[in-house]
C-alpha positions as semicolon CSV with decimal commas, in nm:
position;residue;x (nm);y (nm);z (nm)
1;M;6,271;-3,075;-5,050
2;F;6,023;-3,355;-4,991
3;R;6,138;-3,385;-4,626
4;D;6,086;-3,015;-4,573
5;F;5,738;-3,049;-4,716
6;I;5,659;-3,337;-4,477
7;K;5,789;-3,138;-4,178
8;L;5,577;-2,842;-4,276
9;L;5,274;-3,066;-4,316
10;V;5,327;-3,219;-3,970
11;I;5,361;-2,875;-3,815
12;L;5,043;-2,755;-3,984
13;V;4,851;-3,062;-3,870
14;F;4,978;-3,012;-3,513
15;I;4,879;-2,645;-3,518
16;S;4,539;-2,738;-3,656
17;I;4,479;-3,000;-3,386
18;Y;4,598;-2,764;-3,111
19;S;4,386;-2,483;-3,246
20;C;4,078;-2,704;-3,259
21;G;4,133;-2,812;-2,900
22;A;4,195;-2,457;-2,785
23;N;3,878;-2,333;-2,953
24;K;3,656;-2,621;-2,850
25;T;3,348;-2,546;-2,637
26;I;3,155;-2,775;-2,404
27;I;2,795;-2,699;-2,309
28;L;2,672;-2,862;-1,986
29;K;2,304;-2,891;-1,906
30;P;2,205;-2,848;-1,539
31;S;2,122;-3,219;-1,525
32;N;2,486;-3,314;-1,593
33;P;2,582;-3,569;-1,323
34;E;2,918;-3,400;-1,255
35;I;2,754;-3,077;-1,136
36;K;2,727;-3,083;-0,758
37;Y;2,437;-2,897;-0,597
38;S;2,407;-2,804;-0,230
39;G;2,095;-2,684;-0,049
40;R;1,726;-2,720;-0,119
41;I;1,736;-2,685;-0,496
42;D;1,460;-2,766;-0,745
43;K;1,601;-3,011;-1,001
44;T;1,270;-3,152;-1,123
45;E;1,319;-3,017;-1,477
46;P;1,618;-3,146;-1,681
47;D;1,687;-2,817;-1,858
48;V;1,666;-2,578;-1,561
49;T;1,751;-2,582;-1,193
50;A;1,593;-2,330;-0,952
51;L;1,772;-2,183;-0,650
52;F;1,584;-2,014;-0,365
53;W;1,760;-2,048;-0,030
54;S;2,057;-1,867;0,121
55;G;2,375;-2,071;0,087
56;S;2,252;-2,282;-0,203
57;S;2,539;-2,356;-0,437
58;I;2,645;-2,507;-0,770
59;K;2,991;-2,659;-0,796
60;L;3,192;-2,801;-1,086
61;N;3,542;-2,943;-1,134
62;F;3,680;-2,884;-1,484
63;E;3,968;-2,800;-1,712
64;G;3,956;-2,509;-1,956
65;S;4,064;-2,152;-2,005
66;S;3,724;-1,991;-1,939
67;I;3,382;-2,077;-1,798
68;F;3,039;-1,915;-1,825
69;A;2,712;-1,980;-1,638
70;L;2,374;-1,946;-1,812
71;M;2,141;-1,795;-1,551
72;Q;1,833;-1,580;-1,501
73;N;1,714;-1,392;-1,193
74;E;1,342;-1,377;-1,129
75;S;1,392;-1,018;-1,010
76;S;1,683;-0,787;-0,942
77;G;1,871;-0,806;-0,613
78;N;1,990;-1,167;-0,611
79;Y;2,365;-1,192;-0,566
80;Y;2,611;-1,478;-0,592
81;N;2,970;-1,539;-0,490
82;A;3,172;-1,696;-0,768
83;I;3,439;-1,892;-0,584
84;I;3,723;-1,996;-0,812
85;D;3,962;-2,271;-0,698
86;N;3,841;-2,224;-0,338
87;D;4,035;-1,898;-0,333
88;S;3,941;-1,607;-0,553
89;I;3,589;-1,468;-0,502
90;F;3,390;-1,211;-0,695
91;I;3,029;-1,102;-0,661
92;F;2,779;-1,095;-0,945
93;S;2,407;-1,063;-0,999
94;P;2,255;-1,264;-1,286
95;D;2,047;-1,068;-1,534
96;T;1,667;-1,084;-1,532
97;T;1,694;-1,219;-1,885
98;K;1,849;-1,557;-1,964
99;T;2,213;-1,461;-2,018
100;Y;2,560;-1,615;-2,003
101;Q;2,763;-1,472;-1,717
102;K;3,141;-1,489;-1,755
103;I;3,271;-1,650;-1,437
104;A;3,642;-1,690;-1,513
105;S;3,882;-1,646;-1,804
106;N;4,253;-1,683;-1,880
107;L;4,272;-1,978;-1,646
108;S;4,592;-2,180;-1,624
109;K;4,621;-2,537;-1,747
110;G;4,501;-2,812;-1,516
111;K;4,214;-2,870;-1,274
112;H;3,990;-2,586;-1,162
113;T;3,688;-2,564;-0,935
114;I;3,400;-2,319;-0,963
115;E;3,128;-2,270;-0,703
116;L;2,831;-2,033;-0,739
117;F;2,706;-1,954;-0,389
118;R;2,379;-1,770;-0,324
119;R;2,444;-1,481;-0,085
120;N;2,099;-1,345;-0,009
121;E;1,754;-1,457;0,105
122;W;1,470;-1,602;-0,100
123;S;1,256;-1,287;-0,073
124;R;1,441;-1,153;-0,380
125;G;1,295;-1,436;-0,588
126;K;1,445;-1,748;-0,740
127;T;1,734;-1,783;-0,980
128;N;1,718;-2,024;-1,273
129;F;2,038;-2,202;-1,372
130;Y;2,055;-2,345;-1,725
131;G;2,407;-2,484;-1,729
132;Y;2,774;-2,407;-1,790
133;K;2,979;-2,330;-2,101
134;I;3,351;-2,412;-2,092
135;K;3,606;-2,298;-2,352
136;G;3,973;-2,364;-2,423
137;K;4,064;-2,734;-2,421
138;P;3,762;-2,799;-2,198
139;K;3,716;-3,111;-1,992
140;V;3,458;-3,199;-1,729
141;L;3,610;-3,367;-1,424
142;P;3,441;-3,594;-1,166
143;K;3,250;-3,402;-0,903
144;T;3,368;-3,379;-0,547
145;P;3,243;-3,682;-0,348
146;E;2,964;-3,621;-0,101
147;L;3,100;-3,508;0,232
148;K;3,066;-3,740;0,530
149;R;2,899;-3,488;0,757
150;K;2,573;-3,302;0,703
151;I;2,443;-3,000;0,893
152;E;2,120;-2,802;0,861
153;F;2,023;-2,466;1,010
154;Y;1,685;-2,308;1,082
155;G;1,712;-1,938;1,154
156;N;1,636;-1,575;1,088
157;S;1,840;-1,280;0,961
158;I;2,134;-1,371;1,185
159;S;2,161;-1,709;1,014
160;A;2,112;-1,546;0,673
161;G;2,408;-1,312;0,722
162;Y;2,188;-1,005;0,683
163;G;2,388;-0,682;0,653
164;V;2,713;-0,854;0,741
165;E;2,906;-0,646;0,485
166;D;2,746;-0,311;0,567
167;L;3,050;-0,136;0,715
168;T;2,847;0,176;0,797
169;G;2,666;-0,010;1,073
170;K;2,331;0,121;0,946
171;D;2,180;-0,224;0,881
172;S;2,097;-0,142;0,520
173;P;1,828;-0,364;0,361
174;D;2,019;-0,350;0,030
175;S;2,086;-0,714;-0,053
176;T;2,438;-0,637;-0,168
177;Y;2,536;-0,627;0,200
178;T;2,387;-0,965;0,288
179;N;2,631;-1,253;0,248
180;N;2,540;-1,596;0,380
181;Y;2,895;-1,713;0,304
182;K;3,014;-1,496;0,595
183;S;2,738;-1,602;0,833
184;Y;2,813;-1,824;1,132
185;T;2,609;-2,099;0,962
186;A;2,829;-2,129;0,653
187;I;3,148;-2,074;0,854
188;T;3,053;-2,360;1,087
189;A;2,971;-2,593;0,797
190;R;3,304;-2,518;0,628
191;H;3,495;-2,573;0,952
192;F;3,355;-2,924;0,983
193;N;3,377;-2,988;0,606
194;A;3,005;-3,065;0,614
195;E;2,730;-3,058;0,355
196;Y;2,521;-2,748;0,423
197;N;2,153;-2,652;0,421
198;C;2,027;-2,319;0,555
199;I;1,654;-2,263;0,596
200;C;1,629;-1,901;0,701
201;K;1,444;-1,574;0,655
202;G;1,505;-1,236;0,811
203;G;1,227;-1,140;1,052
204;I;1,087;-1,490;1,097
205;G;0,982;-1,645;1,426
206;I;0,835;-1,964;1,563
207;M;0,512;-1,807;1,694
208;V;0,505;-1,474;1,511
209;S;0,705;-1,293;1,242
210;W;0,719;-0,942;1,102
211;F;0,515;-1,081;0,810
212;P;0,242;-1,348;0,789
213;L;0,470;-1,655;0,749
214;I;0,626;-1,832;1,051
215;M;0,895;-2,100;1,055
216;P;0,661;-2,394;1,132
217;E;0,476;-2,300;0,811
218;M;0,795;-2,258;0,604
219;Y;1,037;-2,524;0,731
220;N;0,909;-2,798;0,496
221;R;0,901;-2,604;0,168
222;L;1,116;-2,646;-0,139
223;N;1,010;-2,315;-0,290
224;P;0,964;-2,099;0,020
225;Q;0,710;-1,876;-0,154
226;D;0,482;-2,165;-0,251
227;E;0,289;-2,345;0,023
228;N;0,225;-2,636;-0,216
229;S;0,594;-2,684;-0,296
230;L;0,710;-2,939;-0,040
231;W;1,062;-3,055;0,031
232;E;1,134;-3,429;0,034
233;F;1,315;-3,473;0,364
234;S;1,452;-3,810;0,253
235;K;1,686;-3,622;0,015
236;Y;1,892;-3,479;0,299
237;D;1,946;-3,646;0,636
238;P;2,157;-3,417;0,854
239;D;2,372;-3,538;1,140
240;V;2,330;-3,207;1,321
241;V;2,038;-2,963;1,311
242;V;2,084;-2,614;1,457
243;V;1,781;-2,400;1,544
244;N;1,850;-2,033;1,614
245;L;1,504;-1,878;1,652
246;F;1,299;-1,671;1,900
247;Q;1,483;-1,339;1,847
248;N;1,193;-1,196;1,644
249;D;0,934;-1,354;1,872
250;S;1,100;-1,178;2,167
251;W;1,034;-0,840;2,006
252;L;0,690;-0,900;1,861
253;V;0,521;-1,044;2,170
254;N;0,548;-0,694;2,318
255;R;0,392;-0,516;2,018
256;K;0,020;-0,547;2,074
257;N;-0,055;-0,299;1,796
258;H;0,140;-0,488;1,530
259;P;-0,090;-0,662;1,277
260;E;0,101;-0,990;1,310
261;F;0,060;-0,983;1,688
262;N;-0,314;-0,940;1,640
263;S;-0,326;-1,211;1,374
264;R;-0,145;-1,468;1,590
265;F;-0,248;-1,376;1,945
266;G;-0,553;-1,154;1,925
267;S;-0,532;-0,893;2,200
268;Q;-0,359;-1,103;2,466
269;K;0,016;-1,146;2,502
270;P;0,114;-1,516;2,492
271;T;0,180;-1,680;2,826
272;K;0,503;-1,852;2,925
273;A;0,333;-2,190;2,878
274;F;0,221;-2,093;2,527
275;I;0,574;-1,984;2,435
276;V;0,737;-2,299;2,570
277;N;0,482;-2,527;2,403
278;A;0,530;-2,351;2,068
279;Y;0,903;-2,424;2,087
280;V;0,843;-2,783;2,193
281;D;0,606;-2,836;1,901
282;F;0,860;-2,711;1,647
283;I;1,146;-2,920;1,785
284;E;0,925;-3,228;1,789
285;T;0,830;-3,156;1,429
286;L;1,198;-3,155;1,331
287;R;1,258;-3,472;1,533
288;S;0,982;-3,645;1,337
289;K;1,173;-3,566;1,017
290;Y;1,521;-3,639;1,156
291;P;1,485;-3,888;1,442
292;D;1,859;-3,965;1,456
293;A;1,992;-3,611;1,427
294;K;2,157;-3,419;1,708
295;I;1,953;-3,100;1,755
296;I;2,108;-2,786;1,899
297;S;1,853;-2,538;2,031
298;M;2,054;-2,221;2,005
299;L;1,991;-1,854;2,071
300;G;2,208;-1,547;2,014
301;N;2,384;-1,318;1,970
302;M;2,131;-1,033;1,960
303;D;1,937;-0,903;2,258
304;A;1,727;-1,215;2,320
305;T;2,037;-1,331;2,509
306;R;2,093;-0,999;2,687
307;K;2,143;-1,034;3,063
308;G;1,803;-1,074;3,227
309;S;1,628;-1,204;2,913
310;K;1,377;-1,482;2,979
311;W;1,408;-1,634;2,631
312;P;1,700;-1,869;2,703
313;S;1,507;-2,005;3,000
314;Y;1,202;-2,069;2,780
315;I;1,420;-2,275;2,546
316;K;1,581;-2,463;2,836
317;E;1,241;-2,548;2,979
318;A;1,116;-2,666;2,640
319;V;1,418;-2,890;2,581
320;N;1,414;-3,028;2,937
321;S;1,047;-3,117;2,899
322;L;1,130;-3,331;2,596
323;N;1,376;-3,535;2,805
324;V;1,569;-3,655;2,499
325;S;1,945;-3,713;2,508
326;N;2,026;-3,587;2,157
327;I;1,882;-3,236;2,201
328;Y;2,113;-2,967;2,337
329;T;2,090;-2,599;2,430
330;H;2,354;-2,341;2,348
331;F;2,334;-1,967;2,406
332;V;2,568;-1,711;2,253
333;P;2,607;-1,400;2,472
334;Y;2,460;-1,067;2,361
335;K;2,701;-0,876;2,139
336;Y;2,633;-0,538;2,305
337;S;2,623;-0,345;1,982
338;P;2,336;-0,212;1,767
339;G;2,197;-0,379;1,459
340;H;2,272;-0,715;1,306
341;P;2,599;-0,901;1,359
342;S;2,900;-0,765;1,177
343;E;3,154;-0,991;1,010
344;K;3,358;-1,019;1,330
345;E;3,043;-1,082;1,535
346;Q;2,935;-1,357;1,294
347;E;3,278;-1,513;1,333
348;A;3,237;-1,497;1,712
349;I;2,904;-1,683;1,689
350;A;3,070;-1,945;1,470
351;E;3,360;-1,986;1,714
352;S;3,115;-2,037;1,998
353;L;2,905;-2,291;1,808
354;I;3,207;-2,477;1,672
355;Q;3,353;-2,512;2,021
356;F;3,018;-2,636;2,154
357;I;2,991;-2,899;1,881
358;E;3,349;-3,014;1,929
359;D;3,295;-3,044;2,305
360;N;2,957;-3,216;2,299
361;I;2,878;-3,391;1,971
362;D;3,036;-3,700;1,820
363;W;2,955;-3,710;1,450
């Protein structure tokens, strides 16, 4: 009788311990050292991290049966990929109030990885991240070590992945169709297993944009909507920098009635020398920040690389005038289809760029 009592007591204790472990919850602040951030992310405050740029991400290795992210969108229209174990992906948009978003549940025992990847551009406003909540025998695991390679992109809507998931081909501005994860920029970074920064905005140019801001005025910002919010370039030293700009310039220099044409050029169309010098100035600006980086001056795959276009030759002349060995040119042929690149066309850009890097750059 006494033995039976002892056995029952042991079983109850075991069940109690198991139950406590199963019901345990861990709360992680955004400053937790095992959370890995990628991109230009504002981590100045310990209790909140702000995300602005396409392709910015938050990654965590953990054990547990479920995980939640405490987030808040500044405005509606910001979307994220939740990438679970580098396999399963679902799309979600954080609420405009500070709310826990369920990311995964009913997970199996053992190690799991979660990555929250910003799909769309900064024009939809920032997202605040306040941390993770893990349930079910939770355990925080060491973060993935920093990757050996680093790559950074400067681009427009092509680099952002604008409309890449709009299967109607109508180039819808609805941000649900934009997905930087499927852009050539992110595909290229993943191929080389490289850390990834993407400084991009649909409609932006080097000399003129469809709105008042141009890339030379935006390239050095942490918060792209705040001219006083400056990025510390020492925080990220890329091995390779890719510049894919001039597509919007190529359109706007012919629109003398557009307010941004008038604002930047007055009534006179810019000369070839002006165009080339503007490109030179921007590349030299990047070189001053990253003197050891390999810079790829790229263009394509929209109509700025159409047969007969002068824009590739402007870039060639600019790069040749610099006479520097670690600056390259690469042009992706015109896709001969309307609108922004589709998923397959983004993959084609990536294939072209990947092959160029493999053939020409030792990093």
